[in-house]
mmCIF file of C-alpha atoms and ligand atoms in Angstrom:
data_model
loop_
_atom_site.group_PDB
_atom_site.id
_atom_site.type_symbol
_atom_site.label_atom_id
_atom_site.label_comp_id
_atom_site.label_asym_id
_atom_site.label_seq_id
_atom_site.Cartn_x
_atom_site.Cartn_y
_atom_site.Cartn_z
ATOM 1 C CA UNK R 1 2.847 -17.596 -29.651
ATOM 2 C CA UNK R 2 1.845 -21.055 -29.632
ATOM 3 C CA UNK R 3 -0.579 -22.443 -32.895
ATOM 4 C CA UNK R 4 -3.376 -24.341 -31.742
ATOM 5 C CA UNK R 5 -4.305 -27.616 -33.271
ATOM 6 C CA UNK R 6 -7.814 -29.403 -33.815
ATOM 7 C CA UNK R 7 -7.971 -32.680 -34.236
ATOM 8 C CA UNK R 8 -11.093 -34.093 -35.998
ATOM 9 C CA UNK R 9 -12.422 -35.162 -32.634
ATOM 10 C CA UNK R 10 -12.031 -31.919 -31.092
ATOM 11 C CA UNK R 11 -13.727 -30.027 -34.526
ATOM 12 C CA UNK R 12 -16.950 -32.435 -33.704
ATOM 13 C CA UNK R 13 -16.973 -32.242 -30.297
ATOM 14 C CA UNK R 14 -17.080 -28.877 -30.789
ATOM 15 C CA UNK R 15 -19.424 -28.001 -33.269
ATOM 16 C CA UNK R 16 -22.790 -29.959 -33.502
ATOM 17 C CA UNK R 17 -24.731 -30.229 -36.658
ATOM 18 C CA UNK R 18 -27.151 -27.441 -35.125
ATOM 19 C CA UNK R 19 -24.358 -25.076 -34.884
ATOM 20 C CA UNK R 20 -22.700 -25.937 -38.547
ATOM 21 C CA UNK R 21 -26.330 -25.239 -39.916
ATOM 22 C CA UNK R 22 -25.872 -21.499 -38.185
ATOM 23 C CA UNK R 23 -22.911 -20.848 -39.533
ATOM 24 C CA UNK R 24 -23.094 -22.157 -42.934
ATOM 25 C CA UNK R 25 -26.048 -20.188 -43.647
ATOM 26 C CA UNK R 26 -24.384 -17.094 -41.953
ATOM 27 C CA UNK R 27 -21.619 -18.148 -44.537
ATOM 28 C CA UNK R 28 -24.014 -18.121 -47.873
ATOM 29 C CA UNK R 29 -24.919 -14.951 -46.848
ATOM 30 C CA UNK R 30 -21.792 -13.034 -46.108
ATOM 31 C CA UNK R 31 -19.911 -14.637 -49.266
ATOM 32 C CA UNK R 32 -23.115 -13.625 -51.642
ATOM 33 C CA UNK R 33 -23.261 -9.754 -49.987
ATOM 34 C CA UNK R 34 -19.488 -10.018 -50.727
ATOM 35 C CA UNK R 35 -18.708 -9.382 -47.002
ATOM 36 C CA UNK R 36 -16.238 -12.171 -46.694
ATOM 37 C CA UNK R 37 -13.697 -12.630 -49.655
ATOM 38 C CA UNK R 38 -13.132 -15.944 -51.909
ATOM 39 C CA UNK R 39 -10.483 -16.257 -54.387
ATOM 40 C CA UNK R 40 -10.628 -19.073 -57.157
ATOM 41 C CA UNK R 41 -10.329 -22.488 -55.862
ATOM 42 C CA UNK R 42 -6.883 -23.758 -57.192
ATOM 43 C CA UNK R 43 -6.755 -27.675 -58.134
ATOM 44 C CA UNK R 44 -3.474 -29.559 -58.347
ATOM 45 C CA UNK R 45 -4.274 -32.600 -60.446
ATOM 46 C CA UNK R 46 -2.565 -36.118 -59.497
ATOM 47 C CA UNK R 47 -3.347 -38.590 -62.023
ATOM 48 C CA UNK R 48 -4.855 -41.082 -62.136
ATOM 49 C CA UNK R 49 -5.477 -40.874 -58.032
ATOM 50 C CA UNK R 50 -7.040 -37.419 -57.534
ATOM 51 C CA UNK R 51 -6.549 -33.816 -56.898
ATOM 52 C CA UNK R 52 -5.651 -31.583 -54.123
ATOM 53 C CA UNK R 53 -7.351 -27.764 -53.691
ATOM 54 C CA UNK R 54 -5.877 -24.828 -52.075
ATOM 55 C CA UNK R 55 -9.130 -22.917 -50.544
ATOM 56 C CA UNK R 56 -8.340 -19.763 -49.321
ATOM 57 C CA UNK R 57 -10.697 -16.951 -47.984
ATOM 58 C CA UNK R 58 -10.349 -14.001 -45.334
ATOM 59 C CA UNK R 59 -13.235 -12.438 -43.159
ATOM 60 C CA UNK R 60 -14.172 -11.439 -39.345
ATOM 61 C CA UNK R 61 -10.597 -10.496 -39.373
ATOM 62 C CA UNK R 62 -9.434 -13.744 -40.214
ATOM 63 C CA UNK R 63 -7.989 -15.521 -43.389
ATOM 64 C CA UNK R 64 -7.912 -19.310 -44.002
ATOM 65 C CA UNK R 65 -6.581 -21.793 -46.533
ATOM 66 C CA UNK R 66 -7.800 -25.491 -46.350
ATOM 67 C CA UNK R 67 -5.177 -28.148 -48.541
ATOM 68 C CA UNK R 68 -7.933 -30.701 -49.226
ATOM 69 C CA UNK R 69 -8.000 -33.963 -51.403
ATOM 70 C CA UNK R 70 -10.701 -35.500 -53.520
ATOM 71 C CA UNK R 71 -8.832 -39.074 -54.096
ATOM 72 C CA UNK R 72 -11.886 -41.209 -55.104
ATOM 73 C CA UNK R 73 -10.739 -44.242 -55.093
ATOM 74 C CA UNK R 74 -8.617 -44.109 -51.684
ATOM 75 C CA UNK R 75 -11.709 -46.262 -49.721
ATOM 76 C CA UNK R 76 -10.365 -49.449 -51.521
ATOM 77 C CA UNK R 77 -7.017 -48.717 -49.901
ATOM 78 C CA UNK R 78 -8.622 -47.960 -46.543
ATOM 79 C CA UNK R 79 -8.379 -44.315 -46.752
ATOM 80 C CA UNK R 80 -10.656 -41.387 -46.572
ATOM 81 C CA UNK R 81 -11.216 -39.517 -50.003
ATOM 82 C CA UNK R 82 -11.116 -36.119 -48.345
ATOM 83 C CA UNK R 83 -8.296 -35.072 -45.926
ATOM 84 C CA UNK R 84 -5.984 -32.588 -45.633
ATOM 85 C CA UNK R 85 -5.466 -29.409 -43.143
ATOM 86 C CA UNK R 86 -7.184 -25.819 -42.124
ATOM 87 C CA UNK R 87 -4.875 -23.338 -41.283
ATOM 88 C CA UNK R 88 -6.186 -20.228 -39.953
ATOM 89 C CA UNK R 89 -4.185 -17.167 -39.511
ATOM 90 C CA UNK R 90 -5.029 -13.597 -38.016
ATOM 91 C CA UNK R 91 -5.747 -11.406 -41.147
ATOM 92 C CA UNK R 92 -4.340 -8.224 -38.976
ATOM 93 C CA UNK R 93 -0.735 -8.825 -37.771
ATOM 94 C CA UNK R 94 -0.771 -12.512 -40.111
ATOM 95 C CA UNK R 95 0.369 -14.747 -37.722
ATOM 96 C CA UNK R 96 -0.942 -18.465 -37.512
ATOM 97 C CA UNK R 97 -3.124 -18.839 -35.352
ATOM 98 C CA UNK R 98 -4.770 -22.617 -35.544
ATOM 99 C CA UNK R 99 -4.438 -25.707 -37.728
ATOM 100 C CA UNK R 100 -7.643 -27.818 -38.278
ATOM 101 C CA UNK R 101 -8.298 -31.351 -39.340
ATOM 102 C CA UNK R 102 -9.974 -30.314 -42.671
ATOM 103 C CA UNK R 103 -12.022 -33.380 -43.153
ATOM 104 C CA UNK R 104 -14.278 -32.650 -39.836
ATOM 105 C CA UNK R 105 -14.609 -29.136 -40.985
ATOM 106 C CA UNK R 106 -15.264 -30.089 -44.923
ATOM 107 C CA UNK R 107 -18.287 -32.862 -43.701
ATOM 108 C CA UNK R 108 -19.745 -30.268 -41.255
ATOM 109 C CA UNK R 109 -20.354 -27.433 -43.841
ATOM 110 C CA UNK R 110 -21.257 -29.986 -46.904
ATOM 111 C CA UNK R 111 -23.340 -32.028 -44.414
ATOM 112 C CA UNK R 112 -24.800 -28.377 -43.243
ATOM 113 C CA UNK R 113 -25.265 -26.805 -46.971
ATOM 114 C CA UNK R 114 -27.373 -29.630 -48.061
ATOM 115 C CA UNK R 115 -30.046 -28.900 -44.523
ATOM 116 C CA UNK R 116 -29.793 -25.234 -45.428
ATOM 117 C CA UNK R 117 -31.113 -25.742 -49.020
ATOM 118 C CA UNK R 118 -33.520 -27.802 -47.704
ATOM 119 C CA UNK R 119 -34.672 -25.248 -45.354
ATOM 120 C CA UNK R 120 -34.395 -22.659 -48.013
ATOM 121 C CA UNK R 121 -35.738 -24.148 -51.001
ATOM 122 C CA UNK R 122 -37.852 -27.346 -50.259
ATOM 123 C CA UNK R 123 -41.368 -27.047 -50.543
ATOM 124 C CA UNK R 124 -43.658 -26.662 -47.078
ATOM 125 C CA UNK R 125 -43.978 -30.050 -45.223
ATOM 126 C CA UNK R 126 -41.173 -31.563 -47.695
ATOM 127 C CA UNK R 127 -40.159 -34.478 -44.817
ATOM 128 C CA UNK R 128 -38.402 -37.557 -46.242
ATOM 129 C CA UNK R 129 -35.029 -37.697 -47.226
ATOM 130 C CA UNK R 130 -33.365 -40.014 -49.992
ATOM 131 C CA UNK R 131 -29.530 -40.188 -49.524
ATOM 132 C CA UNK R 132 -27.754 -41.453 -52.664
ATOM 133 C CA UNK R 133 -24.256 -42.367 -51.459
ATOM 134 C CA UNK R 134 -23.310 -42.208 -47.309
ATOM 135 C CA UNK R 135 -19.874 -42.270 -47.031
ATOM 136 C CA UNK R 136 -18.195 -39.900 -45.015
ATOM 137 C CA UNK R 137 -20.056 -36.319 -46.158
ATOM 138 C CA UNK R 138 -23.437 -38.138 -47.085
ATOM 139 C CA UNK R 139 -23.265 -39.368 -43.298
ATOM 140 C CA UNK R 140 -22.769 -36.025 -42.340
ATOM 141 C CA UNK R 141 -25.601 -34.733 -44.746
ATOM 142 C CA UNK R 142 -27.878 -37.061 -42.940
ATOM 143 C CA UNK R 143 -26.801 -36.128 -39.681
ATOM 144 C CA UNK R 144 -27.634 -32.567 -40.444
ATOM 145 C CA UNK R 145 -30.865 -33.209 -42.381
ATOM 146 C CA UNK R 146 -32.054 -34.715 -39.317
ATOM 147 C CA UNK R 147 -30.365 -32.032 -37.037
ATOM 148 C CA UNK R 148 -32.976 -29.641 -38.715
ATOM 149 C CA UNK R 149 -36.094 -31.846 -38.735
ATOM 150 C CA UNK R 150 -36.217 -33.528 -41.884
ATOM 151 C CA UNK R 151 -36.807 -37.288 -41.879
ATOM 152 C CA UNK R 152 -37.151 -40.089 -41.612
ATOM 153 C CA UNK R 153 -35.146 -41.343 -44.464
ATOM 154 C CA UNK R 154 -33.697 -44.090 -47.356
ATOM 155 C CA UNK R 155 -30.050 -44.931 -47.220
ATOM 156 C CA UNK R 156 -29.114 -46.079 -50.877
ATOM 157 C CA UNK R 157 -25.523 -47.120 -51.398
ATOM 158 C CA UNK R 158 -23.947 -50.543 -52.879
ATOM 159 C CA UNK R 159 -21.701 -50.876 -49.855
ATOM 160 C CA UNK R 160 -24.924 -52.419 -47.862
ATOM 161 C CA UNK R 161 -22.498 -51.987 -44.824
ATOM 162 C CA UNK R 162 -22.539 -48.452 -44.749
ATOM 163 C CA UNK R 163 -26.204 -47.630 -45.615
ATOM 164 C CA UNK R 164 -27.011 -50.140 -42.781
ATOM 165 C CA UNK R 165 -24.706 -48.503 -40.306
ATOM 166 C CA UNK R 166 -26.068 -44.793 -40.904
ATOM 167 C CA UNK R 167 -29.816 -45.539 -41.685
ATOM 168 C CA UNK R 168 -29.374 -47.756 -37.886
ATOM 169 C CA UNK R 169 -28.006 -44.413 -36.735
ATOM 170 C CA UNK R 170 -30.398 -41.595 -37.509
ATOM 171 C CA UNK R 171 -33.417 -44.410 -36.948
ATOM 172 C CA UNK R 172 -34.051 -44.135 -41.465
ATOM 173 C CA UNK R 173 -34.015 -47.225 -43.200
ATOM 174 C CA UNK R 174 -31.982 -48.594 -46.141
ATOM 175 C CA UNK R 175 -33.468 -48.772 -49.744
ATOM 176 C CA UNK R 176 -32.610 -48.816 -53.061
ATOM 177 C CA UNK R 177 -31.595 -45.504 -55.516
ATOM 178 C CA UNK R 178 -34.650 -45.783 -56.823
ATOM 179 C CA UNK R 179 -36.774 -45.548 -53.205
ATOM 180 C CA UNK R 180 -34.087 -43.031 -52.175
ATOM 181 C CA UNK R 181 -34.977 -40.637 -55.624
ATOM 182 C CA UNK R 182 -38.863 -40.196 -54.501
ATOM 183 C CA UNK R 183 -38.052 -38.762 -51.656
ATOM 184 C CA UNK R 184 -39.078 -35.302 -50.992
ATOM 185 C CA UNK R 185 -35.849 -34.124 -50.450
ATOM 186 C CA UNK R 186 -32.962 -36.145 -52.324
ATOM 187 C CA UNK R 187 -29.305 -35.949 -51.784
ATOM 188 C CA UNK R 188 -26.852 -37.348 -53.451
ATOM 189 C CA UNK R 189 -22.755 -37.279 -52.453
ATOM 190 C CA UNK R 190 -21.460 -39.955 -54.424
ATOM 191 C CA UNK R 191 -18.272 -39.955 -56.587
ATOM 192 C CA UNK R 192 -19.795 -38.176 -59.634
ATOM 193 C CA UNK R 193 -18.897 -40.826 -62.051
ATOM 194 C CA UNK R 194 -21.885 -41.519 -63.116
ATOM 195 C CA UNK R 195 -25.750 -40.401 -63.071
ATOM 196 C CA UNK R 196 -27.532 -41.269 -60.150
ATOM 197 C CA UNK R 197 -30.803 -39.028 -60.315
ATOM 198 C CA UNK R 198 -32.866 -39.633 -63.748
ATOM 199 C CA UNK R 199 -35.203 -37.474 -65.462
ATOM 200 C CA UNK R 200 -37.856 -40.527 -64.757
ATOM 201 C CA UNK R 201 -36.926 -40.443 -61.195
ATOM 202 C CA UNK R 202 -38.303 -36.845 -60.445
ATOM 203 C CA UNK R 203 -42.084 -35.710 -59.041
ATOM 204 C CA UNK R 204 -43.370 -32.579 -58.591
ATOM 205 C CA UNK R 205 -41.926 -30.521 -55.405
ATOM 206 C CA UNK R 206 -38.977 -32.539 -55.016
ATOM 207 C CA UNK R 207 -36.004 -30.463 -53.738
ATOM 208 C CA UNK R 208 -32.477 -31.709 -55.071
ATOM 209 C CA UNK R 209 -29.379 -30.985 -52.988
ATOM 210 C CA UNK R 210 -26.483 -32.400 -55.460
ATOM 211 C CA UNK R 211 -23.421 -32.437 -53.251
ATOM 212 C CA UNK R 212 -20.748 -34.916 -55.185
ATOM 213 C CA UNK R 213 -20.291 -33.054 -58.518
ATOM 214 C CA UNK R 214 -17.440 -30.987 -57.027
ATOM 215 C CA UNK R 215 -14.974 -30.363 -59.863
ATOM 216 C CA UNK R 216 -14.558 -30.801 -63.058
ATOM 217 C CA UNK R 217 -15.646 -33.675 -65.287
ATOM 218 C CA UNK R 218 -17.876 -35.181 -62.314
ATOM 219 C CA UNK R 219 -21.820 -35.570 -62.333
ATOM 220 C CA UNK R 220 -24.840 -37.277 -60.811
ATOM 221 C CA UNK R 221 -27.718 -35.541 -62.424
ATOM 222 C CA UNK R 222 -28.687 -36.997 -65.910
ATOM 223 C CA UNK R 223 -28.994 -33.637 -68.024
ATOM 224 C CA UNK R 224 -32.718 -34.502 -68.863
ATOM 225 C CA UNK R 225 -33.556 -34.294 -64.995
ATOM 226 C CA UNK R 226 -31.036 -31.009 -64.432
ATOM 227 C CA UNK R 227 -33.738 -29.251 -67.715
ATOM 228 C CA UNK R 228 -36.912 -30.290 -65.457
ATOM 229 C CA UNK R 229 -35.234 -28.007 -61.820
ATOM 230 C CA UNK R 230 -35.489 -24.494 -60.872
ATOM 231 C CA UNK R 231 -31.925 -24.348 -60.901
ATOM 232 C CA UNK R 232 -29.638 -22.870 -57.247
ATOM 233 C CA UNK R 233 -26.043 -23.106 -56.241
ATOM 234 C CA UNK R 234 -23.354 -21.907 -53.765
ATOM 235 C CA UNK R 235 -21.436 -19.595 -56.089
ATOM 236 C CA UNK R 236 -21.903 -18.913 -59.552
ATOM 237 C CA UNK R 237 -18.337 -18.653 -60.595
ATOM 238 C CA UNK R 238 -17.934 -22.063 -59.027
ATOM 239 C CA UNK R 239 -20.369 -24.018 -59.648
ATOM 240 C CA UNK R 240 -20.352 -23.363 -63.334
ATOM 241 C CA UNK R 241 -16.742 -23.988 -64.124
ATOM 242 C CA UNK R 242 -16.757 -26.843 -61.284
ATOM 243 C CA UNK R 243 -19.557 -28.129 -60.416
ATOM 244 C CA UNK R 244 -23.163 -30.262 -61.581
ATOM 245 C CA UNK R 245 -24.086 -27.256 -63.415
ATOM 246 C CA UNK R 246 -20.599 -27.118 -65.668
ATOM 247 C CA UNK R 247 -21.327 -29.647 -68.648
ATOM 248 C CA UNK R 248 -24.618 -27.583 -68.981
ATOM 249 C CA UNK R 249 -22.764 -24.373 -68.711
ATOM 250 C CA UNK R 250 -20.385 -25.670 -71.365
ATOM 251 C CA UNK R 251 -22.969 -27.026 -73.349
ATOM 252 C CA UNK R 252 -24.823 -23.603 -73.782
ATOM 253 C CA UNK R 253 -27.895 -25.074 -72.004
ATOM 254 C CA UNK R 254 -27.437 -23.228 -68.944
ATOM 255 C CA UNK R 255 -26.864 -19.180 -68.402
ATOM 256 C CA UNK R 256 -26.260 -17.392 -65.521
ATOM 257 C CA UNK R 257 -29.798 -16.063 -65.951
ATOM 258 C CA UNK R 258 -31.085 -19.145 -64.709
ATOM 259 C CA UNK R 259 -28.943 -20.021 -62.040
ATOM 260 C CA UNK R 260 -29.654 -18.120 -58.216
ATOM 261 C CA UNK R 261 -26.717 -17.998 -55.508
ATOM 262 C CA UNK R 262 -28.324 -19.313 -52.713
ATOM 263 C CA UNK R 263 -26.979 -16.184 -50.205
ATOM 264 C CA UNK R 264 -29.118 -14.246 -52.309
ATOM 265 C CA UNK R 265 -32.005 -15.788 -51.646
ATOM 266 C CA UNK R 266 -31.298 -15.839 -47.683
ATOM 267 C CA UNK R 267 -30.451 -12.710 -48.000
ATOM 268 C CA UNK R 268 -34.212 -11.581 -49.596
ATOM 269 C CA UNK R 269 -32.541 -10.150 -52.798
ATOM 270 C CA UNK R 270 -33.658 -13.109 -54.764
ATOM 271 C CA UNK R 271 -37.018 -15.488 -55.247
ATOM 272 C CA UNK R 272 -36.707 -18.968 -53.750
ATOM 273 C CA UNK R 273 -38.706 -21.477 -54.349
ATOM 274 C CA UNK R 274 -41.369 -20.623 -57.264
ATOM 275 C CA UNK R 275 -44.275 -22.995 -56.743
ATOM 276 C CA UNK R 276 -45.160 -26.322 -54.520
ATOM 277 C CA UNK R 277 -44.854 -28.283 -57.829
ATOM 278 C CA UNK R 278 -41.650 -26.989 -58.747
ATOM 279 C CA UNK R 279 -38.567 -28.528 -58.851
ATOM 280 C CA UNK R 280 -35.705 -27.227 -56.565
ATOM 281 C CA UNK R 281 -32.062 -28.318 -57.342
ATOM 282 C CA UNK R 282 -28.796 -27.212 -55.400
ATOM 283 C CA UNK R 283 -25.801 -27.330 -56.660
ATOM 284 C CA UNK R 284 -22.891 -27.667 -54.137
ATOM 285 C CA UNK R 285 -19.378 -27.162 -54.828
ATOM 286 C CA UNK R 286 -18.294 -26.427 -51.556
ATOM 287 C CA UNK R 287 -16.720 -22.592 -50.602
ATOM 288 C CA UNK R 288 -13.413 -21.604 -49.022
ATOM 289 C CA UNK R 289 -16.053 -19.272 -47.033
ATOM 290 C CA UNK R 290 -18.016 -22.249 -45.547
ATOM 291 C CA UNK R 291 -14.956 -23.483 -44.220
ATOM 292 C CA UNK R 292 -13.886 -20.387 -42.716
ATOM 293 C CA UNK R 293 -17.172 -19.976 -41.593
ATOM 294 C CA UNK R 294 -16.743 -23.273 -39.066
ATOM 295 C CA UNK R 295 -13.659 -22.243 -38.404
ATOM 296 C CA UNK R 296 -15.114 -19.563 -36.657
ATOM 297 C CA UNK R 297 -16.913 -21.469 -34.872
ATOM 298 C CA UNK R 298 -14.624 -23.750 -33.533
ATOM 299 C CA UNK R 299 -12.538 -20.737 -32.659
ATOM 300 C CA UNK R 300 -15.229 -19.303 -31.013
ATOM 301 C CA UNK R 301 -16.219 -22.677 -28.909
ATOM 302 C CA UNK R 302 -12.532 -22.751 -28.287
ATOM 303 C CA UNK R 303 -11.986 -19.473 -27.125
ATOM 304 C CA UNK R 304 -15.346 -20.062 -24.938
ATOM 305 C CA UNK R 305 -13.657 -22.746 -22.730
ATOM 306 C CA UNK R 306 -16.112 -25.863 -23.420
ATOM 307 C CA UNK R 307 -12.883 -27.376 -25.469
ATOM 308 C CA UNK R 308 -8.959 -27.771 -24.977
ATOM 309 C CA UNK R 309 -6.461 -27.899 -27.802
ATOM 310 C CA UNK R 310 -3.005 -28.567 -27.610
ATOM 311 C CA UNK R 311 -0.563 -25.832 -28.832
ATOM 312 C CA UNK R 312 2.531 -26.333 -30.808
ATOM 313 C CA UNK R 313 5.347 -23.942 -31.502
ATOM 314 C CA UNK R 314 6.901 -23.942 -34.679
HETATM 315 N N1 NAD U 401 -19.878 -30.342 -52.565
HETATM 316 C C1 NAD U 401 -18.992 -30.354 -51.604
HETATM 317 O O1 NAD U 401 -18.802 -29.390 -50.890
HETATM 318 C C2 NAD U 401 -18.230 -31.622 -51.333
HETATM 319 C C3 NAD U 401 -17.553 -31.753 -50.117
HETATM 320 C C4 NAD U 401 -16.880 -32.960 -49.846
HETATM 321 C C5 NAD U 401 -16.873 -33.982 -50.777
HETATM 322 N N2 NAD U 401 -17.510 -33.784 -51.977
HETATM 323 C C6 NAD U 401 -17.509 -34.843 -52.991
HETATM 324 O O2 NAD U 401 -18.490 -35.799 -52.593
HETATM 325 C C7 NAD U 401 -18.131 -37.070 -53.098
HETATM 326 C C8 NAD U 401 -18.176 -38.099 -51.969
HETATM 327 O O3 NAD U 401 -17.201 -37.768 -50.997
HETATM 328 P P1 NAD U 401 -17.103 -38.634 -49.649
HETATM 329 O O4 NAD U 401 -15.973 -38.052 -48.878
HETATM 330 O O5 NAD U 401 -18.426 -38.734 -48.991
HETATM 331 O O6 NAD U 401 -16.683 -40.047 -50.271
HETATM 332 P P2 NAD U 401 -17.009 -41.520 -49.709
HETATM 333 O O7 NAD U 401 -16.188 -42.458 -50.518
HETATM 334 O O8 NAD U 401 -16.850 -41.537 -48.232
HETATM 335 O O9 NAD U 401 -18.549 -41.722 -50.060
HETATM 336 C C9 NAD U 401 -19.044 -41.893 -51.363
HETATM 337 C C10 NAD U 401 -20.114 -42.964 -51.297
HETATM 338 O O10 NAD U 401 -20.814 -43.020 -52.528
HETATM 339 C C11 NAD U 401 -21.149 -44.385 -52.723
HETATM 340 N N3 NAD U 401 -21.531 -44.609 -54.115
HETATM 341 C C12 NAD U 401 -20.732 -44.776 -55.199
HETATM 342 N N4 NAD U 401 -21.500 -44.951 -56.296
HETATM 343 C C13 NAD U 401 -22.788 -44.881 -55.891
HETATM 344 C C14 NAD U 401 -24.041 -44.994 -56.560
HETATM 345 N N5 NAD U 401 -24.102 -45.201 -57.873
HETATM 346 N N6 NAD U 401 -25.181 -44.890 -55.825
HETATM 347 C C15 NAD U 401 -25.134 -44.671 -54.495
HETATM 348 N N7 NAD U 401 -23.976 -44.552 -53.806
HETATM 349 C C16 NAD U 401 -22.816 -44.649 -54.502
HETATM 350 C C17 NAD U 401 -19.898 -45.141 -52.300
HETATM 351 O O11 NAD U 401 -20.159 -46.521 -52.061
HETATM 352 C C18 NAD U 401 -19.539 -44.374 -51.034
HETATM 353 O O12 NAD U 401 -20.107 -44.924 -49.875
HETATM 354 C C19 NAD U 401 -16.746 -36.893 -53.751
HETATM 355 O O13 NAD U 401 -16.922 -36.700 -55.125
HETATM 356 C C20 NAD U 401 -16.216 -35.634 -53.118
HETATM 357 O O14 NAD U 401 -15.259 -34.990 -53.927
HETATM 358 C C21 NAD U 401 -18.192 -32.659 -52.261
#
């Protein structure tokens, strides 16, 4: 049987920011009613360039495993920081079934998982939108942002190039971190080297979707802003070994009292948002179950006949 193969073209063709919303919320839910199944994420260091992560996860009678980079420092030579490959097999007989560009699916779900905690979490009539960082996966959080009605928006990032290119896209305009940060709903998908939301930066009903922070050692939330947030993520297990929350965690300042999975609260098993003046903060680490959520979908677009992929035998 011939494996089917998805080039990043056909993965956005494919599946439009409207439909990776869907599905990534479907996803939140499933992995937090423990429906679908999620393994550890497993990182492969390469110093001083990066990592790769082996993502595996099996549901809907299917089980995937994306081999993903996070080399940050890969735009200077040209190159994306995230790439890699999907592979989706049939979780009944085992066979391969599809291989995936895994960058397309990776920017659909982290694009969609910052609109979904924004639809979840931020407070009524919460419009604007600050994007700290829009390279490839803040792009796609803007896309999606505005995909589900939020906007218009502030591109902040120093390469004026970008900002310019997606705030001309979506119809925003380009500002600085600071203009970005007093948005209603800020995102921010930089590198994580350094803080790039400050406790001076926050007002009351502000929802934070914190998307770069995805392993270890990496941050953008100054800890004196991450005291003053109701505090969300993806996945507990995650996000505090891994994640924005982790040098909290570590530091004893954050429990898992105080941190809610975000399935739960789709689910109705768990309080949201606790007041307009609150502060909301998501923490996104990215799950294995996201991506085999959109893998799904492009499956299921696939298998609908609106797109052709070449086969390949091995
Ligand atoms: N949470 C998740 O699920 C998830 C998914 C994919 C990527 N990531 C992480 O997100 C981060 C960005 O990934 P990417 O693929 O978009 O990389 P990218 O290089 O395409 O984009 C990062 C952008 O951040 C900008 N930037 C750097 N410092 C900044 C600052 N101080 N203020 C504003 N902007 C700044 C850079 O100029 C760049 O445009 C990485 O750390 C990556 O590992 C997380």
């Amino acid at each position: 049987m011939g494996v089917a193969v998805f080039s990043s073209d056909l993965i956005l063709a494919a599946v439009s920011p409207e439909l990776a919303i869907e599905r990534t919320r479907e996803a939140f839910r499933r992995h937090e009613a423990g429906e679908w199944s999620m393994p550890s994420k497993l990182y492969l260091d390469a110093p001083p360039h990066g990592d790769f992560r082996a993502m595996p996860a099996r549901g809907e009678g299917l089980a995937t495993l994306k081999w993903v980079t996070s080399f940050p420092g890969n735009p200077s030579r040209g190159l994306p920081v995230v790439s890699g490959a999907l592979l989706v097999s049939d979780a009944t007989t085992g066979a391969l079934l599809a291989i995936l560009d895994c960058a397309a699916v990776t920017s659909l779900r982290t694009g969609a998982a910052a609109a979904v905690s924004a639809s979840v979490l931020a407070a009524e009539g919460a419009a604007g939108v600050g994007l700290i960082g829009c390279g490839v996966n803040g792009g796609w959080a803007g896309r999606c942002l505005a995909a589900a009605g939020y906007g218009p928006g502030v591109c902040a990032d120093p390469r004026a190039e970008v900002a310019e290119a997606l705030a001309g896209e979506l119809g925003w305009q380009v500002g600085s971190r600071e203009e970005a940060a007093a948005q209603d709903v800020v995102v921010s998908v930089t590198p994580g080297n350094s803080a790039v939301i400050h406790a001076g930066d926050l007002r009351p009903g502000q929802h934070l979707a914190v998307l770069g922070a995805d392993a270890h050692g990496k941050s953008e939330v100054e800890s004196a802003a991450l005291e003053r947030c109701h505090l969300f993520c993806d996945e507990w297990d995650q996000a505090s070994r891994g994640g924005e929350l982790a040098a909290a965690v570590e530091a004893g300042l954050v429990d898992r009292a105080a941190v809610t999975e975000i399935g739960a609260v789709i689910a109705g098993r768990a309080r949201g948002r606790g007041s307009e003046d609150e502060i909301t903060l998501f923490d996104s680490t990215g799950l294995a179950t996201q991506d085999l959520s959109i893998a799904l979908a492009v499956l299921d677009v696939w298998r609908g006949g609106t797109v052709e992929a070449p086969e390949i035998e091995l």
